[in-house]
JSON list of C-alpha atoms in Angstrom, two decimals:
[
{"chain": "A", "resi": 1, "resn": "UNK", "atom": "CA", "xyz": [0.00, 0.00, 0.00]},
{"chain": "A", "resi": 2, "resn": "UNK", "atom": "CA", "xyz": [1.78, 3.30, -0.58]},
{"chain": "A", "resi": 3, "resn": "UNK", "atom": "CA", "xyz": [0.69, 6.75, 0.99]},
{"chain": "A", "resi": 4, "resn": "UNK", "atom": "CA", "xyz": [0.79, 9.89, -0.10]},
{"chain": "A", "resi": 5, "resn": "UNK", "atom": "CA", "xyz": [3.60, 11.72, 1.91]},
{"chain": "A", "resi": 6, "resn": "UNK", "atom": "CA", "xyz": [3.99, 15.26, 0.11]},
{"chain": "A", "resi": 7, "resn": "UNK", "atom": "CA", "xyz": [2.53, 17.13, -2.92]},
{"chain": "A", "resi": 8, "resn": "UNK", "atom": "CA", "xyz": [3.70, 20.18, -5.04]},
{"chain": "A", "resi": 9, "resn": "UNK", "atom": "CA", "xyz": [0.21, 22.09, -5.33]},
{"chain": "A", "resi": 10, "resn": "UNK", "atom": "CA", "xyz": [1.58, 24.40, -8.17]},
{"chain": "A", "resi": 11, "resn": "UNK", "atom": "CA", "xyz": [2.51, 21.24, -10.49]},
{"chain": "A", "resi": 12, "resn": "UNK", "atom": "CA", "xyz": [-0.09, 18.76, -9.06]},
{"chain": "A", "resi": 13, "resn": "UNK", "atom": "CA", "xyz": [2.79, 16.56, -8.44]},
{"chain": "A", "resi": 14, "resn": "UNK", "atom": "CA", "xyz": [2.52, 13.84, -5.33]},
{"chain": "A", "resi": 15, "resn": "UNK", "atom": "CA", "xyz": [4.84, 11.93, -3.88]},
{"chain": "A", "resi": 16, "resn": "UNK", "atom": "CA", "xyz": [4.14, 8.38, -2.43]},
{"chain": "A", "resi": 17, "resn": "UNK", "atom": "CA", "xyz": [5.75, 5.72, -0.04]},
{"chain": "A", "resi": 18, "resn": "UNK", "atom": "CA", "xyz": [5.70, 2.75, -1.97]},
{"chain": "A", "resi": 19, "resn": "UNK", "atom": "CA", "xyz": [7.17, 0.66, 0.96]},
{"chain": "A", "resi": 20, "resn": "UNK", "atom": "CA", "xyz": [10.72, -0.47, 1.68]},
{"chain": "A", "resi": 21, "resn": "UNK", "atom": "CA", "xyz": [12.42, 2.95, 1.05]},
{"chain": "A", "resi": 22, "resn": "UNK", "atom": "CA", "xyz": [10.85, 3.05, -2.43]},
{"chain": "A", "resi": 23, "resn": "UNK", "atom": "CA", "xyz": [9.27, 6.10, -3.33]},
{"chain": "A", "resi": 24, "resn": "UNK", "atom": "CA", "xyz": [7.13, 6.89, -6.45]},
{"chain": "A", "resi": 25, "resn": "UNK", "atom": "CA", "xyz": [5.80, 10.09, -8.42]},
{"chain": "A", "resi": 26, "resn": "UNK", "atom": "CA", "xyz": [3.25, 11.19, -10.32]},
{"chain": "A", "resi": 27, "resn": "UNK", "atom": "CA", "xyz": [0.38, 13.42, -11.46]},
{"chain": "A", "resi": 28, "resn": "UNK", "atom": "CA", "xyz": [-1.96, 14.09, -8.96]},
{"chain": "A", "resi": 29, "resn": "UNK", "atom": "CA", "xyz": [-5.17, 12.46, -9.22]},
{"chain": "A", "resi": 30, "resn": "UNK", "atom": "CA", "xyz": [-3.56, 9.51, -11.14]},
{"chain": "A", "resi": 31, "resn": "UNK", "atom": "CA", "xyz": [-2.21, 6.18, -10.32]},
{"chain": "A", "resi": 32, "resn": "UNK", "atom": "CA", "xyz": [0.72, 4.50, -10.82]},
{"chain": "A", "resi": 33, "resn": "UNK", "atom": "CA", "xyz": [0.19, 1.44, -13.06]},
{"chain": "A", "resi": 34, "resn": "UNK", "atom": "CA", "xyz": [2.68, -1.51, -13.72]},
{"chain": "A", "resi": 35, "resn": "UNK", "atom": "CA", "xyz": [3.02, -3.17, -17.45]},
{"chain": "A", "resi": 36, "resn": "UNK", "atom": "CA", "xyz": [4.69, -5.83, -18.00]},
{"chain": "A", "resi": 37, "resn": "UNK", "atom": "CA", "xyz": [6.14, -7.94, -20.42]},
{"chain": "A", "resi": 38, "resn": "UNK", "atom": "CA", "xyz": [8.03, -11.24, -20.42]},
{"chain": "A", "resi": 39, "resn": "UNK", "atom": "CA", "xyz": [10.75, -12.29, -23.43]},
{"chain": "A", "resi": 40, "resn": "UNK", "atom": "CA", "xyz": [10.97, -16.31, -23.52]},
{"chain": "A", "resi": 41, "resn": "UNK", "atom": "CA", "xyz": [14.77, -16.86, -25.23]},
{"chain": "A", "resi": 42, "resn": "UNK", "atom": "CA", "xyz": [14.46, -20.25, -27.48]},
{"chain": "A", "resi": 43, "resn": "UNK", "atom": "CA", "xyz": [15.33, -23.36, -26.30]},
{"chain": "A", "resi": 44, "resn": "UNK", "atom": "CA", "xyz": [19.40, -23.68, -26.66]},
{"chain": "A", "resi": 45, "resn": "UNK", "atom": "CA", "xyz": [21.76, -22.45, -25.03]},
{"chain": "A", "resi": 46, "resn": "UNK", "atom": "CA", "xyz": [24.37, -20.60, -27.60]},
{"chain": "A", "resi": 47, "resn": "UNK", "atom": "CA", "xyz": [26.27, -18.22, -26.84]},
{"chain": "A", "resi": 48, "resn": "UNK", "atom": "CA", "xyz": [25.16, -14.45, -27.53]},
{"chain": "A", "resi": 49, "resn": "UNK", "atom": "CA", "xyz": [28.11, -11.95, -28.80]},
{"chain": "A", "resi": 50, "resn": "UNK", "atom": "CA", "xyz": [28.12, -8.21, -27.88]},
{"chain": "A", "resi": 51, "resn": "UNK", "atom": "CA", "xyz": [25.19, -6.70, -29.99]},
{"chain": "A", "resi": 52, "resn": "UNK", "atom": "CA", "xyz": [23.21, -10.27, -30.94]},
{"chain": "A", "resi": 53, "resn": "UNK", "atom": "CA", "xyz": [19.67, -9.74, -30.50]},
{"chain": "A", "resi": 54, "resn": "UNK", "atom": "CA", "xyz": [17.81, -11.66, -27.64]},
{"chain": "A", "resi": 55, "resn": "UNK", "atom": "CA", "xyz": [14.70, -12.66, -29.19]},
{"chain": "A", "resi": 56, "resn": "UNK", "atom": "CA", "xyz": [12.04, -15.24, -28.80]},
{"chain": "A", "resi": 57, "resn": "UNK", "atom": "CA", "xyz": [12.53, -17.32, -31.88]},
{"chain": "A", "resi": 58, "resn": "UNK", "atom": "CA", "xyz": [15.78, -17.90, -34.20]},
{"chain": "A", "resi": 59, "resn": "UNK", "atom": "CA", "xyz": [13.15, -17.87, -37.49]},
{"chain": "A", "resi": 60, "resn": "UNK", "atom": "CA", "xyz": [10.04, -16.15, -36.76]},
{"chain": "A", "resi": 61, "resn": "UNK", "atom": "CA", "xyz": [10.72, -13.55, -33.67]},
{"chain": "A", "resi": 62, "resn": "UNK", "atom": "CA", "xyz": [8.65, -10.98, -32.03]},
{"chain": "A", "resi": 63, "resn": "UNK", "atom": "CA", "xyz": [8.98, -8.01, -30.49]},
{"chain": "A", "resi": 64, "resn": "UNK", "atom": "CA", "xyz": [8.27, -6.91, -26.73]},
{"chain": "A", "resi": 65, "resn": "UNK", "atom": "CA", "xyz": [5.28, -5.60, -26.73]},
{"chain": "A", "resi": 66, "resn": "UNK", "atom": "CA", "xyz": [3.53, -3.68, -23.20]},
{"chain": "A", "resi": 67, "resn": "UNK", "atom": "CA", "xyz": [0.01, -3.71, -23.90]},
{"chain": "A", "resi": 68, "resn": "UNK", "atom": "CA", "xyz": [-2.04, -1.10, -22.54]},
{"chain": "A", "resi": 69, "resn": "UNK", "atom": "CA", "xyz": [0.77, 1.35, -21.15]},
{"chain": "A", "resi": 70, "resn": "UNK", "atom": "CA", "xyz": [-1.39, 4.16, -21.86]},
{"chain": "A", "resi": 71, "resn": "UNK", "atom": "CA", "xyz": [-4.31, 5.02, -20.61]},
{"chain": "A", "resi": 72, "resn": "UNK", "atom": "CA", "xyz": [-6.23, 5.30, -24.60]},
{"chain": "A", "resi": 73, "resn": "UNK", "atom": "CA", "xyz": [-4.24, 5.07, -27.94]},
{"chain": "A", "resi": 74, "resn": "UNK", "atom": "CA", "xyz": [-2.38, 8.48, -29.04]},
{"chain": "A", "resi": 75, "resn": "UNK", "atom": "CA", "xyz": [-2.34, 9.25, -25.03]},
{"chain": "A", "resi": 76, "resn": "UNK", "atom": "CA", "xyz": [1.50, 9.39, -23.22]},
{"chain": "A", "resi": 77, "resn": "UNK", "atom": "CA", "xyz": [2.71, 8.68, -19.91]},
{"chain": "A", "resi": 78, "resn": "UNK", "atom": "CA", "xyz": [5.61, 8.51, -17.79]},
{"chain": "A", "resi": 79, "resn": "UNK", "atom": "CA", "xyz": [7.88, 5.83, -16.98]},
{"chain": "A", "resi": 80, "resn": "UNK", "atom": "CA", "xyz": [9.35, 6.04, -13.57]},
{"chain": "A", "resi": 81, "resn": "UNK", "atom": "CA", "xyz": [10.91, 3.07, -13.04]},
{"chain": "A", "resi": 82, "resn": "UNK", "atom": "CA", "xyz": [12.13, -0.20, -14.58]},
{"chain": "A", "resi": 83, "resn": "UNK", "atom": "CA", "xyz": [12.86, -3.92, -13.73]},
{"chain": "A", "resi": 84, "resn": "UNK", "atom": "CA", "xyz": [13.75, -6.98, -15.30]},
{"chain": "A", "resi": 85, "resn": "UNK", "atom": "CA", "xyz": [13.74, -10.42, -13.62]},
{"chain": "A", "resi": 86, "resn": "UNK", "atom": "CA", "xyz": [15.70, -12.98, -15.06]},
{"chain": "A", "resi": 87, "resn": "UNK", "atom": "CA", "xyz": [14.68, -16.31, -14.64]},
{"chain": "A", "resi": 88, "resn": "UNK", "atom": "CA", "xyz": [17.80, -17.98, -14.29]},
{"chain": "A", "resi": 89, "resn": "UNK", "atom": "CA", "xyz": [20.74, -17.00, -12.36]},
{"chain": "A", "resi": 90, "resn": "UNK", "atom": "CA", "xyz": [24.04, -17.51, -14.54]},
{"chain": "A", "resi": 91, "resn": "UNK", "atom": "CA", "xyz": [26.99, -16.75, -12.97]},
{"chain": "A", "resi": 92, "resn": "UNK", "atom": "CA", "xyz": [28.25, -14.47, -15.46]},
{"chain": "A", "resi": 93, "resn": "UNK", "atom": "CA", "xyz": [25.41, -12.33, -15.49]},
{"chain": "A", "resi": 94, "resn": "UNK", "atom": "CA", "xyz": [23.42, -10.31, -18.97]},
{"chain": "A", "resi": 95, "resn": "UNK", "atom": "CA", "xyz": [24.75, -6.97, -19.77]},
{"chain": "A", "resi": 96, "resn": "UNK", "atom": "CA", "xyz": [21.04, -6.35, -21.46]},
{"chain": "A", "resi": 97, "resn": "UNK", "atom": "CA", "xyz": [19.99, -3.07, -23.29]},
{"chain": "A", "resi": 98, "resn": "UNK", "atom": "CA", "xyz": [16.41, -2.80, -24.22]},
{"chain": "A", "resi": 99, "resn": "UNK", "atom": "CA", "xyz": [15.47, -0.07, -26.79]},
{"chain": "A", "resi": 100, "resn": "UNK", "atom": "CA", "xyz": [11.97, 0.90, -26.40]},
{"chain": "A", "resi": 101, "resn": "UNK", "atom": "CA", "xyz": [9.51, 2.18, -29.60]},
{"chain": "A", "resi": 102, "resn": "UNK", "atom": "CA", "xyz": [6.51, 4.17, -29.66]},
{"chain": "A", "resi": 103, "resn": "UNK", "atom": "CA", "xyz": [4.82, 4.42, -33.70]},
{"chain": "A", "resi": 104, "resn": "UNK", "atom": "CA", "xyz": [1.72, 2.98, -34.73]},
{"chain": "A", "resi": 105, "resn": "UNK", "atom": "CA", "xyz": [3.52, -1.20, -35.62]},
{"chain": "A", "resi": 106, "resn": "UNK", "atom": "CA", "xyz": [5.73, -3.03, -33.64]},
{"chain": "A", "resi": 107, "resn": "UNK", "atom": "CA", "xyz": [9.80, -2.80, -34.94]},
{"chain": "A", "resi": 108, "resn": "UNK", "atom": "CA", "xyz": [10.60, -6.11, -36.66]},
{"chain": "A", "resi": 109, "resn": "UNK", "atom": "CA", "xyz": [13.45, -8.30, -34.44]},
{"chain": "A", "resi": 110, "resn": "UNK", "atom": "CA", "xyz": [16.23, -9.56, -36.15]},
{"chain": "A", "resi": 111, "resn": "UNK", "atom": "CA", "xyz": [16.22, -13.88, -35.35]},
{"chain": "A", "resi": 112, "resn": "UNK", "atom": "CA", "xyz": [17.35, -14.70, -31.67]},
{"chain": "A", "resi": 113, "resn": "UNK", "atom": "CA", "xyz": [21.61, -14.55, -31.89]},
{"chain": "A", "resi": 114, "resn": "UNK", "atom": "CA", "xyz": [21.50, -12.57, -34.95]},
{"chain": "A", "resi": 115, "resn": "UNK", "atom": "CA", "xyz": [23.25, -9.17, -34.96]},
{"chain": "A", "resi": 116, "resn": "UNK", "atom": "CA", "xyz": [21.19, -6.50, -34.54]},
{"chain": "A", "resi": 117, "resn": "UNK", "atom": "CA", "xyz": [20.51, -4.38, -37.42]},
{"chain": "A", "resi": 118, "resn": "UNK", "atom": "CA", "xyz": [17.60, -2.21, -36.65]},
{"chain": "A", "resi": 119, "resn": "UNK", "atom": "CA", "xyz": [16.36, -0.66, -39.66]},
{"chain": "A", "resi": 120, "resn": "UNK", "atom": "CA", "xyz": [15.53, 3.38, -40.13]},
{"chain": "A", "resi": 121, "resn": "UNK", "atom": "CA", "xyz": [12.49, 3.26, -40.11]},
{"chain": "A", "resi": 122, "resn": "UNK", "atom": "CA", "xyz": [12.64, 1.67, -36.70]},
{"chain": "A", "resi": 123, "resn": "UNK", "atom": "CA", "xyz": [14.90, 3.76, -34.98]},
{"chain": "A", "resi": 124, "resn": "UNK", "atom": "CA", "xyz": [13.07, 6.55, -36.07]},
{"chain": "A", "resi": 125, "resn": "UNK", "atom": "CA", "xyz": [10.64, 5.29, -33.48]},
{"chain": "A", "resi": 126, "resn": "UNK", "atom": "CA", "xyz": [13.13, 4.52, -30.88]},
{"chain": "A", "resi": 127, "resn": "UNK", "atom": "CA", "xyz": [12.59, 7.04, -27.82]},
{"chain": "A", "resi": 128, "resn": "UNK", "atom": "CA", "xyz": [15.00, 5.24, -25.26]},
{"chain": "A", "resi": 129, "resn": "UNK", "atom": "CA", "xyz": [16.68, 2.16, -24.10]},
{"chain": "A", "resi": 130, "resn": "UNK", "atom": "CA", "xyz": [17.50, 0.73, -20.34]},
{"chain": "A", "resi": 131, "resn": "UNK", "atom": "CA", "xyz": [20.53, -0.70, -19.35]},
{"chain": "A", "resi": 132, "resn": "UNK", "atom": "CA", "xyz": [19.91, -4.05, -17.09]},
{"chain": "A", "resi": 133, "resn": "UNK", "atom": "CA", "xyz": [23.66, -4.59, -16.14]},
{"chain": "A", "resi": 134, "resn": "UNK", "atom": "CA", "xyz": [23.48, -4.57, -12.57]},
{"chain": "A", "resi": 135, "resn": "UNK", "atom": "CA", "xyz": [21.83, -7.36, -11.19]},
{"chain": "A", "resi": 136, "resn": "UNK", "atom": "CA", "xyz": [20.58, -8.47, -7.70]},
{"chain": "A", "resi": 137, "resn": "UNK", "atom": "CA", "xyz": [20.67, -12.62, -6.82]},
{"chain": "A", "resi": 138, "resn": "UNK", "atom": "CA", "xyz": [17.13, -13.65, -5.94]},
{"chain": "A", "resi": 139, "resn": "UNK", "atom": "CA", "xyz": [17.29, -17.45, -5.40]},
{"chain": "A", "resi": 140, "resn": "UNK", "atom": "CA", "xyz": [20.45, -18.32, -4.98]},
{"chain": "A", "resi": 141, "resn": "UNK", "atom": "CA", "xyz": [21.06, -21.44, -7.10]},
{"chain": "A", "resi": 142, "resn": "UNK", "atom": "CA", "xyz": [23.44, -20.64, -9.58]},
{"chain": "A", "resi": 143, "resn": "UNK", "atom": "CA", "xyz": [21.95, -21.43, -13.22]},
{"chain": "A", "resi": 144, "resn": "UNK", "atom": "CA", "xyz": [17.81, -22.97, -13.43]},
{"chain": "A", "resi": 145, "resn": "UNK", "atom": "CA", "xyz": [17.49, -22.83, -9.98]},
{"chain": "A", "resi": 146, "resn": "UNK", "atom": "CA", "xyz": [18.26, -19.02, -9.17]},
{"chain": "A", "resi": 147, "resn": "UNK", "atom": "CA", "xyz": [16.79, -15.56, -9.91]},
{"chain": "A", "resi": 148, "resn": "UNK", "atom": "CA", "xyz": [18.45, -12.25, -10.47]},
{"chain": "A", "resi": 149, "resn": "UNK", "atom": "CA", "xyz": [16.46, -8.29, -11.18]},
{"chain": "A", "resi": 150, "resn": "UNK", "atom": "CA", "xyz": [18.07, -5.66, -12.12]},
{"chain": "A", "resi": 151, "resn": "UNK", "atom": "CA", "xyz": [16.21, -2.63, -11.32]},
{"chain": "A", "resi": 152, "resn": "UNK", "atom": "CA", "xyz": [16.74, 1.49, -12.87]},
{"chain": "A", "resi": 153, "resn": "UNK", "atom": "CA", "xyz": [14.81, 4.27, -10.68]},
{"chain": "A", "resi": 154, "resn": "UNK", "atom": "CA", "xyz": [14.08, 7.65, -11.13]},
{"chain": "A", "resi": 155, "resn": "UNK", "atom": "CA", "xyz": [13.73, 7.23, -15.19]},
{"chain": "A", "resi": 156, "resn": "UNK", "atom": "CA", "xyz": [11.00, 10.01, -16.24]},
{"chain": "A", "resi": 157, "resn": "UNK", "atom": "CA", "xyz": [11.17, 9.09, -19.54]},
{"chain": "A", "resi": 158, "resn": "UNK", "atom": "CA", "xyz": [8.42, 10.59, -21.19]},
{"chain": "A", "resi": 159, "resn": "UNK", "atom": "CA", "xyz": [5.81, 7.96, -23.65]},
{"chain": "A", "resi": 160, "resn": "UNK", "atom": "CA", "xyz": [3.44, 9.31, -26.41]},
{"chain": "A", "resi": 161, "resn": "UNK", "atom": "CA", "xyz": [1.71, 5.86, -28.10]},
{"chain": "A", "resi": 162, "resn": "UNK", "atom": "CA", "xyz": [1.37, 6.33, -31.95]},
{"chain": "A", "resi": 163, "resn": "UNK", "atom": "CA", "xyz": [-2.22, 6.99, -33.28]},
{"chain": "A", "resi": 164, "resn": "UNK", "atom": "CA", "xyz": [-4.37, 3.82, -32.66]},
{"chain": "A", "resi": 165, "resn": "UNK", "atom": "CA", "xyz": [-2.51, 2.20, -30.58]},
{"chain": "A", "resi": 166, "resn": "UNK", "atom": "CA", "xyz": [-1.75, 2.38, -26.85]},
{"chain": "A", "resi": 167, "resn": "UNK", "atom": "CA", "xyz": [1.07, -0.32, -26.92]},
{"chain": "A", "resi": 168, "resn": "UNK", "atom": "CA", "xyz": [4.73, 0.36, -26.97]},
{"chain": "A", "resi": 169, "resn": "UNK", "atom": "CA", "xyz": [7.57, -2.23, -27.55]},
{"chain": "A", "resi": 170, "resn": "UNK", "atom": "CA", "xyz": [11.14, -3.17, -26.94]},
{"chain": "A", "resi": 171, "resn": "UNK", "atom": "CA", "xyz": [13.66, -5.39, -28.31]},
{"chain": "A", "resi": 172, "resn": "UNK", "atom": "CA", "xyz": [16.46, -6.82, -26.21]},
{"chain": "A", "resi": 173, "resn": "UNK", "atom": "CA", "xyz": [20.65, -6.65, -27.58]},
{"chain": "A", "resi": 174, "resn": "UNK", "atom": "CA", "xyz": [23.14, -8.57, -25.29]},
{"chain": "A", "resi": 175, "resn": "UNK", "atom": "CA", "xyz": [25.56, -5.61, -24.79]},
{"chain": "A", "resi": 176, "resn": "UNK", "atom": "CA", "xyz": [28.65, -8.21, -23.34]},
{"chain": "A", "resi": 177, "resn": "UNK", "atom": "CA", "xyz": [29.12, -12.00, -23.84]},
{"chain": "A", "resi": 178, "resn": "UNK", "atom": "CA", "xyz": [26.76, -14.21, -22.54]},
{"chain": "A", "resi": 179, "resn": "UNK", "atom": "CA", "xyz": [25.65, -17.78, -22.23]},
{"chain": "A", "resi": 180, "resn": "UNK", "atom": "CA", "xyz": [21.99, -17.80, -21.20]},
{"chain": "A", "resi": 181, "resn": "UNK", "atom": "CA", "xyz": [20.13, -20.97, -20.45]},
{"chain": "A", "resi": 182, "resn": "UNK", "atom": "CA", "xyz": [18.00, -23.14, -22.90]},
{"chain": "A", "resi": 183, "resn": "UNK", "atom": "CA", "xyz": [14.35, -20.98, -22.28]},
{"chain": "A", "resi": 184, "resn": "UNK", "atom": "CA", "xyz": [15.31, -18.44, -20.33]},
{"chain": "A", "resi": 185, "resn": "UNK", "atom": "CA", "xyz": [13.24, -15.80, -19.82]},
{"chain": "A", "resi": 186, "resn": "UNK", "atom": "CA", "xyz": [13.14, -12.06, -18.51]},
{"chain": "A", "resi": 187, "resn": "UNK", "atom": "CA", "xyz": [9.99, -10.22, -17.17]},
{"chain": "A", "resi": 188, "resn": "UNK", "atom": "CA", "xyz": [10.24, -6.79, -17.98]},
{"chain": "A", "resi": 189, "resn": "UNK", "atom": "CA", "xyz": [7.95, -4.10, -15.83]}
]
């Protein structure tokens, strides 16, 4: 449960104990809201290079797509905060960087451990990316049997969904060398 503990009357800005020593912002008179997002990695376990894609599929991939982040299509919002979960805990760790589009179509992925080669068209709609490179053990089992998060605060990175839609989407690029696990998979929120 969080509580309001102080508000900026001039900007209509609150600020709220979210428990923990976590703290959240935002526009009074609306609520925070959590999307999320989960990217299932194929079943193998080769190795990703510094800039290979991390995709779900190594023939027909997807992008990332969080549903809903807006509150109708064309609207914007703000993203405060951001957290991935990885559901494995390798002991060398992701160094994951996940570019985020607005538009009106999902960018098209290159195949899972392909290099990425975003085309213009889709960077044109690129309006940030997070850096998951810091990571926190959750279960402490080193590969299938472990967790790790890595979590970015304070973001204020500023959405606008494209005309029609009210989804945005991100695709993943393995920033370091990695060896994930076969099915691995990281929740994004």
């Amino acid at each position: 449960m969080s509580d309001t503990i102080g508000q900026d009357m001039g900007q209509n800005i609150t600020l709220r104990a979210d428990g923990g020593n976590q703290y959240s912002y935002g526009a009074r008179g609306l609520k925070p809201k959590r999307v999320s997002a989960t990217l299932t990695r194929p079943g193998d376990t080769s190795q990703y290079a510094a800039g290979d894609q991390v995709a779900d599929s190594t023939s027909a991939p997807t992008a990332i797509e969080f549903a809903n982040i807006v509150p109708a299509a064309a609207e914007g919002c703000i993203i405060t905060d951001a957290k991935c979960v990885d559901s494995f805990n390798q002991a060398t760790k992701p160094n994951m960087r996940l570019y985020l589009f607005g538009g009106t179509a999902a960018p098209t992925p290159n195949n899972d451990n392909a290099n990425w080669a975003p085309s213009d068209a889709d960077m044109q709609n690129s309006f940030a990316c997070l850096e998951f490179s810091a990571w926190e053990i959750g279960g402490t089992t080193v590969g299938t049997g472990g967790n790790c998060a890595s979590y970015i605060r304070n973001l204020g990175i500023t959405v606008e969904a494209g005309a029609a839609v009210s989804s945005i989407w991100g695709l993943a690029v393995e920033r370091g060398t990695y060896t994930p696990g076969s099915a691995e998979s990281w929740k994004f929120t």
